[in-house]
Amino acid sequence: VATRALHVPALLARRPEVMARAVDDGRVPAALLASADVILCGPGLGQGDWGAAMLAQVLDDARPGTRLVLDADALNLLARRPRALPADSILTPHPGEAARLLGIEASEVQRDRAGALHGLCRRYAAVVVLKGAGTLVGATGRGARRISAGNPGMAVGGMGDVLAGTIAGLHAQGLEAADAAACGALLHACAGDAAAGEGGERGLLPADLMPWLRRLANPQATA
């Protein structure tokens, strides 16, 4: 995790297994970028100069073949300054972020979610996960996939960050971009349903999905 120095102690206190690097100027060490097969950029990024510098460096300096997953403020920064993305990049917008990427209103996205999905795939030549009730996953030249799992308790801050991390993890394990996006979205939604079934939808937190993500990603463990 490349983040501000201020965040590193809190991160390690919560997750001591994380390999954290302090990046106070928004410039990720070149060796760290070069070592990555998949880069997830966006959660906690912010839209200021620091976040903009980090996103620009990821897009400019990642080695050829590095795969990207862009979420949260990386999408907002991309909407502000559109540019070409590496092949098979994965975008994971909610309706508001999708609207900004397309230059339309969020209500228009919600009126025609399939149309918005295909518009994003065409405009950015990327795999797109359009989040919301009935998450849609699409890619240029492929039909849309609808995720018929998930529940209203998952509409909480941070849940999309877990989704983006799940997709990036599956992508790093060898799934192609479109398959990582679809499988990650389904795994995330099913984990949310399992967690809600255990403790209810009200008060559901992103961290509640973690045990279920592990169990459902290892089906032999629950057989």
C-alpha atoms as an extended CHARMM CRD file, in Angstrom:
* protein
*
       223  EXT
         1         1  VAL       CA              0.0000000000        0.0000000000        0.0000000000  PROA      1               0.0000000000
         2         2  ALA       CA              1.4390000000        3.3540000000       -1.0500000000  PROA      2               0.0000000000
         3         3  THR       CA             -0.0960000000        6.0820000000        1.1000000000  PROA      3               0.0000000000
         4         4  ARG       CA              0.7130000000        9.1980000000        3.0670000000  PROA      4               0.0000000000
         5         5  ALA       CA              3.1990000000        8.7780000000        5.9150000000  PROA      5               0.0000000000
         6         6  LEU       CA              0.5120000000        9.8770000000        8.3870000000  PROA      6               0.0000000000
         7         7  HSD       CA             -1.6180000000        6.8600000000        7.4640000000  PROA      7               0.0000000000
         8         8  VAL       CA              1.0410000000        4.1660000000        7.7880000000  PROA      8               0.0000000000
         9         9  PRO       CA              0.9560000000        3.6810000000       11.6010000000  PROA      9               0.0000000000
        10        10  ALA       CA             -2.8490000000        3.3860000000       11.6640000000  PROA      10              0.0000000000
        11        11  LEU       CA             -2.7770000000        0.9630000000        8.7540000000  PROA      11              0.0000000000
        12        12  LEU       CA             -0.1600000000       -1.2650000000       10.3610000000  PROA      12              0.0000000000
        13        13  ALA       CA             -1.9280000000       -1.1600000000       13.7230000000  PROA      13              0.0000000000
        14        14  ARG       CA             -5.0430000000       -2.5680000000       12.0600000000  PROA      14              0.0000000000
        15        15  ARG       CA             -3.3470000000       -4.8440000000        9.5210000000  PROA      15              0.0000000000
        16        16  PRO       CA              0.2690000000       -5.5700000000       10.5120000000  PROA      16              0.0000000000
        17        17  GLU       CA              0.7190000000       -7.9280000000        7.5460000000  PROA      17              0.0000000000
        18        18  VAL       CA              0.3350000000       -5.0680000000        5.0380000000  PROA      18              0.0000000000
        19        19  MET       CA              3.4770000000       -3.8900000000        3.2610000000  PROA      19              0.0000000000
        20        20  ALA       CA              3.0570000000       -0.1220000000        3.5270000000  PROA      20              0.0000000000
        21        21  ARG       CA              5.1780000000        2.5940000000        1.9130000000  PROA      21              0.0000000000
        22        22  ALA       CA              5.0300000000        6.2580000000        2.8570000000  PROA      22              0.0000000000
        23        23  VAL       CA              4.6190000000        8.4930000000       -0.2060000000  PROA      23              0.0000000000
        24        24  ASP       CA              4.1960000000       12.0810000000        0.9140000000  PROA      24              0.0000000000
        25        25  ASP       CA              4.9010000000       13.7540000000       -2.4120000000  PROA      25              0.0000000000
        26        26  GLY       CA              2.5780000000       11.5590000000       -4.4830000000  PROA      26              0.0000000000
        27        27  ARG       CA              5.5290000000        9.9030000000       -6.2350000000  PROA      27              0.0000000000
        28        28  VAL       CA              5.6280000000        6.1310000000       -5.8760000000  PROA      28              0.0000000000
        29        29  PRO       CA              9.1690000000        4.6650000000       -5.9050000000  PROA      29              0.0000000000
        30        30  ALA       CA              9.9530000000        3.4150000000       -9.4190000000  PROA      30              0.0000000000
        31        31  ALA       CA             11.0160000000        0.0060000000       -8.1100000000  PROA      31              0.0000000000
        32        32  LEU       CA              7.6730000000       -0.4270000000       -6.3750000000  PROA      32              0.0000000000
        33        33  LEU       CA              5.7670000000        0.3590000000       -9.5680000000  PROA      33              0.0000000000
        34        34  ALA       CA              8.0060000000       -1.9530000000      -11.5760000000  PROA      34              0.0000000000
        35        35  SER       CA              7.3780000000       -4.8540000000       -9.1930000000  PROA      35              0.0000000000
        36        36  ALA       CA              3.5680000000       -4.7600000000       -9.5410000000  PROA      36              0.0000000000
        37        37  ASP       CA              1.6000000000       -7.0360000000      -11.8510000000  PROA      37              0.0000000000
        38        38  VAL       CA             -1.6820000000       -5.3110000000      -10.9140000000  PROA      38              0.0000000000
        39        39  ILE       CA             -2.1400000000       -1.8150000000       -9.4880000000  PROA      39              0.0000000000
        40        40  LEU       CA             -5.3290000000       -0.6880000000       -7.7650000000  PROA      40              0.0000000000
        41        41  CYS       CA             -5.5020000000        3.0980000000       -7.6080000000  PROA      41              0.0000000000
        42        42  GLY       CA             -8.2500000000        5.2600000000       -6.1550000000  PROA      42              0.0000000000
        43        43  PRO       CA             -9.5010000000        4.2770000000       -2.6900000000  PROA      43              0.0000000000
        44        44  GLY       CA             -8.5160000000        7.0120000000       -0.2450000000  PROA      44              0.0000000000
        45        45  LEU       CA             -6.6710000000        8.8540000000       -3.0150000000  PROA      45              0.0000000000
        46        46  GLY       CA             -8.3640000000       12.2450000000       -2.7810000000  PROA      46              0.0000000000
        47        47  GLN       CA             -8.7210000000       14.7120000000       -5.6370000000  PROA      47              0.0000000000
        48        48  GLY       CA             -5.9810000000       17.1380000000       -4.6300000000  PROA      48              0.0000000000
        49        49  ASP       CA             -2.4900000000       17.5510000000       -6.0230000000  PROA      49              0.0000000000
        50        50  TRP       CA             -1.1580000000       14.5040000000       -4.1420000000  PROA      50              0.0000000000
        51        51  GLY       CA             -3.7650000000       12.1530000000       -5.5940000000  PROA      51              0.0000000000
        52        52  ALA       CA             -3.5110000000       13.6510000000       -9.0640000000  PROA      52              0.0000000000
        53        53  ALA       CA              0.2800000000       13.2070000000       -9.0420000000  PROA      53              0.0000000000
        54        54  MET       CA              0.0010000000        9.5880000000       -7.9640000000  PROA      54              0.0000000000
        55        55  LEU       CA             -2.5880000000        8.7080000000      -10.6090000000  PROA      55              0.0000000000
        56        56  ALA       CA             -0.5920000000       10.4680000000      -13.3300000000  PROA      56              0.0000000000
        57        57  GLN       CA              2.5340000000        8.5540000000      -12.3550000000  PROA      57              0.0000000000
        58        58  VAL       CA              0.6890000000        5.2310000000      -12.3330000000  PROA      58              0.0000000000
        59        59  LEU       CA             -0.6850000000        5.9060000000      -15.8060000000  PROA      59              0.0000000000
        60        60  ASP       CA              2.6060000000        7.2460000000      -17.1800000000  PROA      60              0.0000000000
        61        61  ASP       CA              5.2520000000        5.0990000000      -15.5290000000  PROA      61              0.0000000000
        62        62  ALA       CA              3.8190000000        1.6460000000      -14.8200000000  PROA      62              0.0000000000
        63        63  ARG       CA              5.7880000000       -0.8960000000      -16.8040000000  PROA      63              0.0000000000
        64        64  PRO       CA              4.2330000000       -2.2960000000      -20.0100000000  PROA      64              0.0000000000
        65        65  GLY       CA              1.8670000000       -5.1480000000      -19.2130000000  PROA      65              0.0000000000
        66        66  THR       CA              0.9630000000       -3.9040000000      -15.7510000000  PROA      66              0.0000000000
        67        67  ARG       CA             -2.8060000000       -4.1910000000      -15.3020000000  PROA      67              0.0000000000
        68        68  LEU       CA             -4.8250000000       -1.4060000000      -13.6900000000  PROA      68              0.0000000000
        69        69  VAL       CA             -7.9560000000       -1.2820000000      -11.5560000000  PROA      69              0.0000000000
        70        70  LEU       CA             -9.2600000000        2.2740000000      -11.0900000000  PROA      70              0.0000000000
        71        71  ASP       CA            -11.8340000000        3.1180000000       -8.4270000000  PROA      71              0.0000000000
        72        72  ALA       CA            -13.1430000000        6.0100000000       -6.3500000000  PROA      72              0.0000000000
        73        73  ASP       CA            -11.1730000000        9.2590000000       -6.7320000000  PROA      73              0.0000000000
        74        74  ALA       CA             -9.0390000000        7.8530000000       -9.5440000000  PROA      74              0.0000000000
        75        75  LEU       CA            -12.2800000000        7.8450000000      -11.5370000000  PROA      75              0.0000000000
        76        76  ASN       CA            -13.1520000000       11.3850000000      -10.4970000000  PROA      76              0.0000000000
        77        77  LEU       CA             -9.6850000000       12.5720000000      -11.5310000000  PROA      77              0.0000000000
        78        78  LEU       CA             -9.9800000000       10.6960000000      -14.8200000000  PROA      78              0.0000000000
        79        79  ALA       CA            -13.3450000000       12.3660000000      -15.4860000000  PROA      79              0.0000000000
        80        80  ARG       CA            -11.7550000000       15.7560000000      -14.8760000000  PROA      80              0.0000000000
        81        81  ARG       CA             -8.8740000000       15.0080000000      -17.2440000000  PROA      81              0.0000000000
        82        82  PRO       CA             -9.7610000000       12.1210000000      -19.6250000000  PROA      82              0.0000000000
        83        83  ARG       CA             -6.9190000000       10.1870000000      -21.1900000000  PROA      83              0.0000000000
        84        84  ALA       CA             -6.2110000000        6.8600000000      -22.8370000000  PROA      84              0.0000000000
        85        85  LEU       CA             -5.8280000000        3.9070000000      -20.4940000000  PROA      85              0.0000000000
        86        86  PRO       CA             -3.7010000000        0.7640000000      -20.8260000000  PROA      86              0.0000000000
        87        87  ALA       CA             -5.4460000000       -2.1550000000      -22.4950000000  PROA      87              0.0000000000
        88        88  ASP       CA             -7.8060000000       -4.1600000000      -20.2720000000  PROA      88              0.0000000000
        89        89  SER       CA             -7.9410000000       -1.5980000000      -17.5000000000  PROA      89              0.0000000000
        90        90  ILE       CA            -10.8540000000       -2.1570000000      -15.1110000000  PROA      90              0.0000000000
        91        91  LEU       CA            -13.0640000000        0.7440000000      -13.9590000000  PROA      91              0.0000000000
        92        92  THR       CA            -15.4420000000        0.2920000000      -11.0050000000  PROA      92              0.0000000000
        93        93  PRO       CA            -17.7420000000        3.3540000000      -10.8700000000  PROA      93              0.0000000000
        94        94  HSD       CA            -20.9180000000        3.8780000000       -8.8910000000  PROA      94              0.0000000000
        95        95  PRO       CA            -23.6560000000        5.8090000000      -10.7790000000  PROA      95              0.0000000000
        96        96  GLY       CA            -22.3310000000        9.2170000000       -9.7150000000  PROA      96              0.0000000000
        97        97  GLU       CA            -18.7980000000        8.4320000000      -10.8620000000  PROA      97              0.0000000000
        98        98  ALA       CA            -20.1510000000        6.8960000000      -14.0730000000  PROA      98              0.0000000000
        99        99  ALA       CA            -22.0770000000       10.0980000000      -14.7550000000  PROA      99              0.0000000000
       100       100  ARG       CA            -18.9550000000       12.2100000000      -14.3300000000  PROA      100             0.0000000000
       101       101  LEU       CA            -16.9650000000        9.9230000000      -16.6180000000  PROA      101             0.0000000000
       102       102  LEU       CA            -19.6690000000       10.2340000000      -19.2920000000  PROA      102             0.0000000000
       103       103  GLY       CA            -20.4100000000       13.9300000000      -18.7550000000  PROA      103             0.0000000000
       104       104  ILE       CA            -24.0900000000       13.3330000000      -17.9640000000  PROA      104             0.0000000000
       105       105  GLU       CA            -26.3530000000       13.3250000000      -14.9060000000  PROA      105             0.0000000000
       106       106  ALA       CA            -26.5170000000       10.3810000000      -12.5060000000  PROA      106             0.0000000000
       107       107  SER       CA            -30.2540000000       10.1520000000      -13.1530000000  PROA      107             0.0000000000
       108       108  GLU       CA            -29.4930000000        9.4470000000      -16.8190000000  PROA      108             0.0000000000
       109       109  VAL       CA            -27.1690000000        6.6310000000      -15.8230000000  PROA      109             0.0000000000
       110       110  GLN       CA            -29.8720000000        5.1000000000      -13.6610000000  PROA      110             0.0000000000
       111       111  ARG       CA            -32.5180000000        5.4070000000      -16.3760000000  PROA      111             0.0000000000
       112       112  ASP       CA            -30.3830000000        3.3880000000      -18.7990000000  PROA      112             0.0000000000
       113       113  ARG       CA            -27.7500000000        1.4840000000      -16.8730000000  PROA      113             0.0000000000
       114       114  ALA       CA            -26.9720000000       -0.8650000000      -19.7610000000  PROA      114             0.0000000000
       115       115  GLY       CA            -26.5010000000        2.0840000000      -22.1100000000  PROA      115             0.0000000000
       116       116  ALA       CA            -24.2310000000        3.8250000000      -19.6150000000  PROA      116             0.0000000000
       117       117  LEU       CA            -22.1920000000        0.6470000000      -19.1810000000  PROA      117             0.0000000000
       118       118  HSD       CA            -21.6240000000        0.2680000000      -22.9090000000  PROA      118             0.0000000000
       119       119  GLY       CA            -20.8620000000        3.9830000000      -23.2390000000  PROA      119             0.0000000000
       120       120  LEU       CA            -18.1320000000        3.7110000000      -20.6250000000  PROA      120             0.0000000000
       121       121  CYS       CA            -16.6690000000        0.5910000000      -22.2340000000  PROA      121             0.0000000000
       122       122  ARG       CA            -16.4880000000        2.3580000000      -25.5930000000  PROA      122             0.0000000000
       123       123  ARG       CA            -15.1830000000        5.6840000000      -24.3150000000  PROA      123             0.0000000000
       124       124  TYR       CA            -12.3990000000        4.2430000000      -22.1670000000  PROA      124             0.0000000000
       125       125  ALA       CA            -11.7730000000        0.9300000000      -23.9920000000  PROA      125             0.0000000000
       126       126  ALA       CA            -11.9460000000       -0.7270000000      -20.5850000000  PROA      126             0.0000000000
       127       127  VAL       CA            -13.7150000000       -3.3990000000      -18.5940000000  PROA      127             0.0000000000
       128       128  VAL       CA            -16.3800000000       -1.6410000000      -16.5060000000  PROA      128             0.0000000000
       129       129  VAL       CA            -18.1770000000       -2.6450000000      -13.3180000000  PROA      129             0.0000000000
       130       130  LEU       CA            -21.2030000000       -0.3460000000      -12.9370000000  PROA      130             0.0000000000
       131       131  LYS       CA            -22.1110000000       -0.7110000000       -9.2840000000  PROA      131             0.0000000000
       132       132  GLY       CA            -25.5730000000       -0.4750000000       -7.7640000000  PROA      132             0.0000000000
       133       133  ALA       CA            -28.6680000000       -2.6220000000       -7.4330000000  PROA      133             0.0000000000
       134       134  GLY       CA            -28.0410000000       -5.2360000000      -10.1070000000  PROA      134             0.0000000000
       135       135  THR       CA            -24.3550000000       -4.5020000000      -10.7120000000  PROA      135             0.0000000000
       136       136  LEU       CA            -23.4550000000       -4.7290000000      -14.4030000000  PROA      136             0.0000000000
       137       137  VAL       CA            -20.1070000000       -5.8900000000      -15.7730000000  PROA      137             0.0000000000
       138       138  GLY       CA            -19.1800000000       -5.2400000000      -19.3870000000  PROA      138             0.0000000000
       139       139  ALA       CA            -16.3080000000       -5.0530000000      -21.8480000000  PROA      139             0.0000000000
       140       140  THR       CA            -16.0350000000       -3.9850000000      -25.4690000000  PROA      140             0.0000000000
       141       141  GLY       CA            -17.1370000000       -6.8190000000      -27.7210000000  PROA      141             0.0000000000
       142       142  ARG       CA            -18.7090000000       -8.8070000000      -24.8910000000  PROA      142             0.0000000000
       143       143  GLY       CA            -22.2470000000       -8.9030000000      -23.5570000000  PROA      143             0.0000000000
       144       144  ALA       CA            -23.0620000000       -7.4180000000      -20.1720000000  PROA      144             0.0000000000
       145       145  ARG       CA            -23.2240000000       -9.6230000000      -17.0920000000  PROA      145             0.0000000000
       146       146  ARG       CA            -25.6780000000       -8.8040000000      -14.3150000000  PROA      146             0.0000000000
       147       147  ILE       CA            -24.8730000000       -9.7170000000      -10.7180000000  PROA      147             0.0000000000
       148       148  SER       CA            -28.0990000000      -10.9910000000       -9.1550000000  PROA      148             0.0000000000
       149       149  ALA       CA            -26.7750000000      -10.9950000000       -5.5890000000  PROA      149             0.0000000000
       150       150  GLY       CA            -26.1080000000       -8.3540000000       -2.9620000000  PROA      150             0.0000000000
       151       151  ASN       CA            -28.3830000000       -6.4250000000       -0.6150000000  PROA      151             0.0000000000
       152       152  PRO       CA            -29.2110000000       -2.8430000000        0.4910000000  PROA      152             0.0000000000
       153       153  GLY       CA            -27.0170000000       -3.1770000000        3.5810000000  PROA      153             0.0000000000
       154       154  MET       CA            -24.0190000000       -3.0170000000        1.2570000000  PROA      154             0.0000000000
       155       155  ALA       CA            -24.7810000000        0.6090000000        0.3260000000  PROA      155             0.0000000000
       156       156  VAL       CA            -22.2420000000        1.9580000000        2.7990000000  PROA      156             0.0000000000
       157       157  GLY       CA            -18.9400000000        3.7890000000        2.4980000000  PROA      157             0.0000000000
       158       158  GLY       CA            -15.9430000000        1.5370000000        1.9340000000  PROA      158             0.0000000000
       159       159  MET       CA            -17.8920000000       -1.3540000000        0.4440000000  PROA      159             0.0000000000
       160       160  GLY       CA            -16.7470000000       -0.4040000000       -3.0600000000  PROA      160             0.0000000000
       161       161  ASP       CA            -13.1340000000       -0.3630000000       -1.8940000000  PROA      161             0.0000000000
       162       162  VAL       CA            -13.5280000000       -3.9900000000       -0.8230000000  PROA      162             0.0000000000
       163       163  LEU       CA            -14.9840000000       -4.7840000000       -4.2430000000  PROA      163             0.0000000000
       164       164  ALA       CA            -12.0900000000       -3.1260000000       -6.0640000000  PROA      164             0.0000000000
       165       165  GLY       CA             -9.5950000000       -5.0090000000       -3.9110000000  PROA      165             0.0000000000
       166       166  THR       CA            -11.3710000000       -8.3010000000       -4.5410000000  PROA      166             0.0000000000
       167       167  ILE       CA            -11.2600000000       -7.7260000000       -8.2960000000  PROA      167             0.0000000000
       168       168  ALA       CA             -7.5930000000       -6.6960000000       -8.2010000000  PROA      168             0.0000000000
       169       169  GLY       CA             -6.7330000000       -9.7790000000       -6.1530000000  PROA      169             0.0000000000
       170       170  LEU       CA             -8.4260000000      -12.1510000000       -8.5870000000  PROA      170             0.0000000000
       171       171  HSD       CA             -6.7940000000      -10.3470000000      -11.5160000000  PROA      171             0.0000000000
       172       172  ALA       CA             -3.3820000000      -10.7810000000       -9.8760000000  PROA      172             0.0000000000
       173       173  GLN       CA             -4.1100000000      -14.4970000000       -9.4270000000  PROA      173             0.0000000000
       174       174  GLY       CA             -4.4200000000      -14.9220000000      -13.1820000000  PROA      174             0.0000000000
       175       175  LEU       CA             -8.0140000000      -14.2220000000      -14.1940000000  PROA      175             0.0000000000
       176       176  GLU       CA             -8.3790000000      -12.1090000000      -17.3220000000  PROA      176             0.0000000000
       177       177  ALA       CA             -9.7490000000       -8.6090000000      -16.7680000000  PROA      177             0.0000000000
       178       178  ALA       CA            -13.3860000000       -9.2910000000      -17.6980000000  PROA      178             0.0000000000
       179       179  ASP       CA            -13.4790000000      -12.5230000000      -15.7140000000  PROA      179             0.0000000000
       180       180  ALA       CA            -11.7800000000      -10.9690000000      -12.6880000000  PROA      180             0.0000000000
       181       181  ALA       CA            -14.3400000000       -8.1560000000      -12.7550000000  PROA      181             0.0000000000
       182       182  ALA       CA            -17.3490000000      -10.4620000000      -13.0360000000  PROA      182             0.0000000000
       183       183  CYS       CA            -16.1010000000      -13.0770000000      -10.5700000000  PROA      183             0.0000000000
       184       184  GLY       CA            -14.9800000000      -10.4090000000       -8.1230000000  PROA      184             0.0000000000
       185       185  ALA       CA            -18.3380000000       -8.6390000000       -8.2640000000  PROA      185             0.0000000000
       186       186  LEU       CA            -20.1950000000      -11.9230000000       -7.7140000000  PROA      186             0.0000000000
       187       187  LEU       CA            -17.8920000000      -13.0430000000       -4.9010000000  PROA      187             0.0000000000
       188       188  HSD       CA            -18.2490000000       -9.6540000000       -3.1980000000  PROA      188             0.0000000000
       189       189  ALA       CA            -22.0520000000       -9.6730000000       -3.5070000000  PROA      189             0.0000000000
       190       190  CYS       CA            -22.3510000000      -13.2290000000       -2.1960000000  PROA      190             0.0000000000
       191       191  ALA       CA            -20.0740000000      -12.3930000000        0.7260000000  PROA      191             0.0000000000
       192       192  GLY       CA            -22.3140000000       -9.4240000000        1.4990000000  PROA      192             0.0000000000
       193       193  ASP       CA            -25.3970000000      -11.6480000000        1.4510000000  PROA      193             0.0000000000
       194       194  ALA       CA            -23.7190000000      -14.2200000000        3.6960000000  PROA      194             0.0000000000
       195       195  ALA       CA            -22.6410000000      -11.5420000000        6.1740000000  PROA      195             0.0000000000
       196       196  ALA       CA            -26.1430000000      -10.0430000000        6.1730000000  PROA      196             0.0000000000
       197       197  GLY       CA            -27.6310000000      -13.4850000000        6.7180000000  PROA      197             0.0000000000
       198       198  GLU       CA            -25.4120000000      -13.9130000000        9.7490000000  PROA      198             0.0000000000
       199       199  GLY       CA            -26.0360000000      -10.5600000000       11.4410000000  PROA      199             0.0000000000
       200       200  GLY       CA            -28.6300000000       -8.6250000000        9.4230000000  PROA      200             0.0000000000
       201       201  GLU       CA            -28.4160000000       -5.8820000000        6.8110000000  PROA      201             0.0000000000
       202       202  ARG       CA            -28.6550000000       -2.9590000000        9.2350000000  PROA      202             0.0000000000
       203       203  GLY       CA            -25.2070000000       -1.9580000000       10.4260000000  PROA      203             0.0000000000
       204       204  LEU       CA            -23.3930000000       -4.1100000000        7.8680000000  PROA      204             0.0000000000
       205       205  LEU       CA            -19.7840000000       -2.9530000000        7.5330000000  PROA      205             0.0000000000
       206       206  PRO       CA            -17.1880000000       -3.6350000000        4.8270000000  PROA      206             0.0000000000
       207       207  ALA       CA            -15.0200000000       -5.5240000000        7.3260000000  PROA      207             0.0000000000
       208       208  ASP       CA            -17.8950000000       -7.9490000000        7.9220000000  PROA      208             0.0000000000
       209       209  LEU       CA            -17.3250000000       -9.3550000000        4.4290000000  PROA      209             0.0000000000
       210       210  MET       CA            -13.7260000000      -10.3990000000        5.0340000000  PROA      210             0.0000000000
       211       211  PRO       CA            -14.3270000000      -13.8340000000        6.6130000000  PROA      211             0.0000000000
       212       212  TRP       CA            -16.9350000000      -14.6330000000        3.9910000000  PROA      212             0.0000000000
       213       213  LEU       CA            -14.7490000000      -13.5740000000        1.0760000000  PROA      213             0.0000000000
       214       214  ARG       CA            -12.1560000000      -16.0670000000        2.2550000000  PROA      214             0.0000000000
       215       215  ARG       CA            -14.6680000000      -18.8740000000        2.7850000000  PROA      215             0.0000000000
       216       216  LEU       CA            -16.4410000000      -18.3940000000       -0.5240000000  PROA      216             0.0000000000
       217       217  ALA       CA            -13.1820000000      -18.0520000000       -2.4600000000  PROA      217             0.0000000000
       218       218  ASN       CA            -12.1120000000      -21.4130000000       -0.9800000000  PROA      218             0.0000000000
       219       219  PRO       CA            -15.2490000000      -23.5400000000       -1.4450000000  PROA      219             0.0000000000
       220       220  GLN       CA            -13.5270000000      -26.7080000000       -0.2760000000  PROA      220             0.0000000000
       221       221  ALA       CA            -13.2660000000      -25.0610000000        3.1550000000  PROA      221             0.0000000000
       222       222  THR       CA            -17.0590000000      -24.9030000000        3.4300000000  PROA      222             0.0000000000
       223       223  ALA       CA            -17.8580000000      -28.2580000000        1.7970000000  PROA      223             0.0000000000
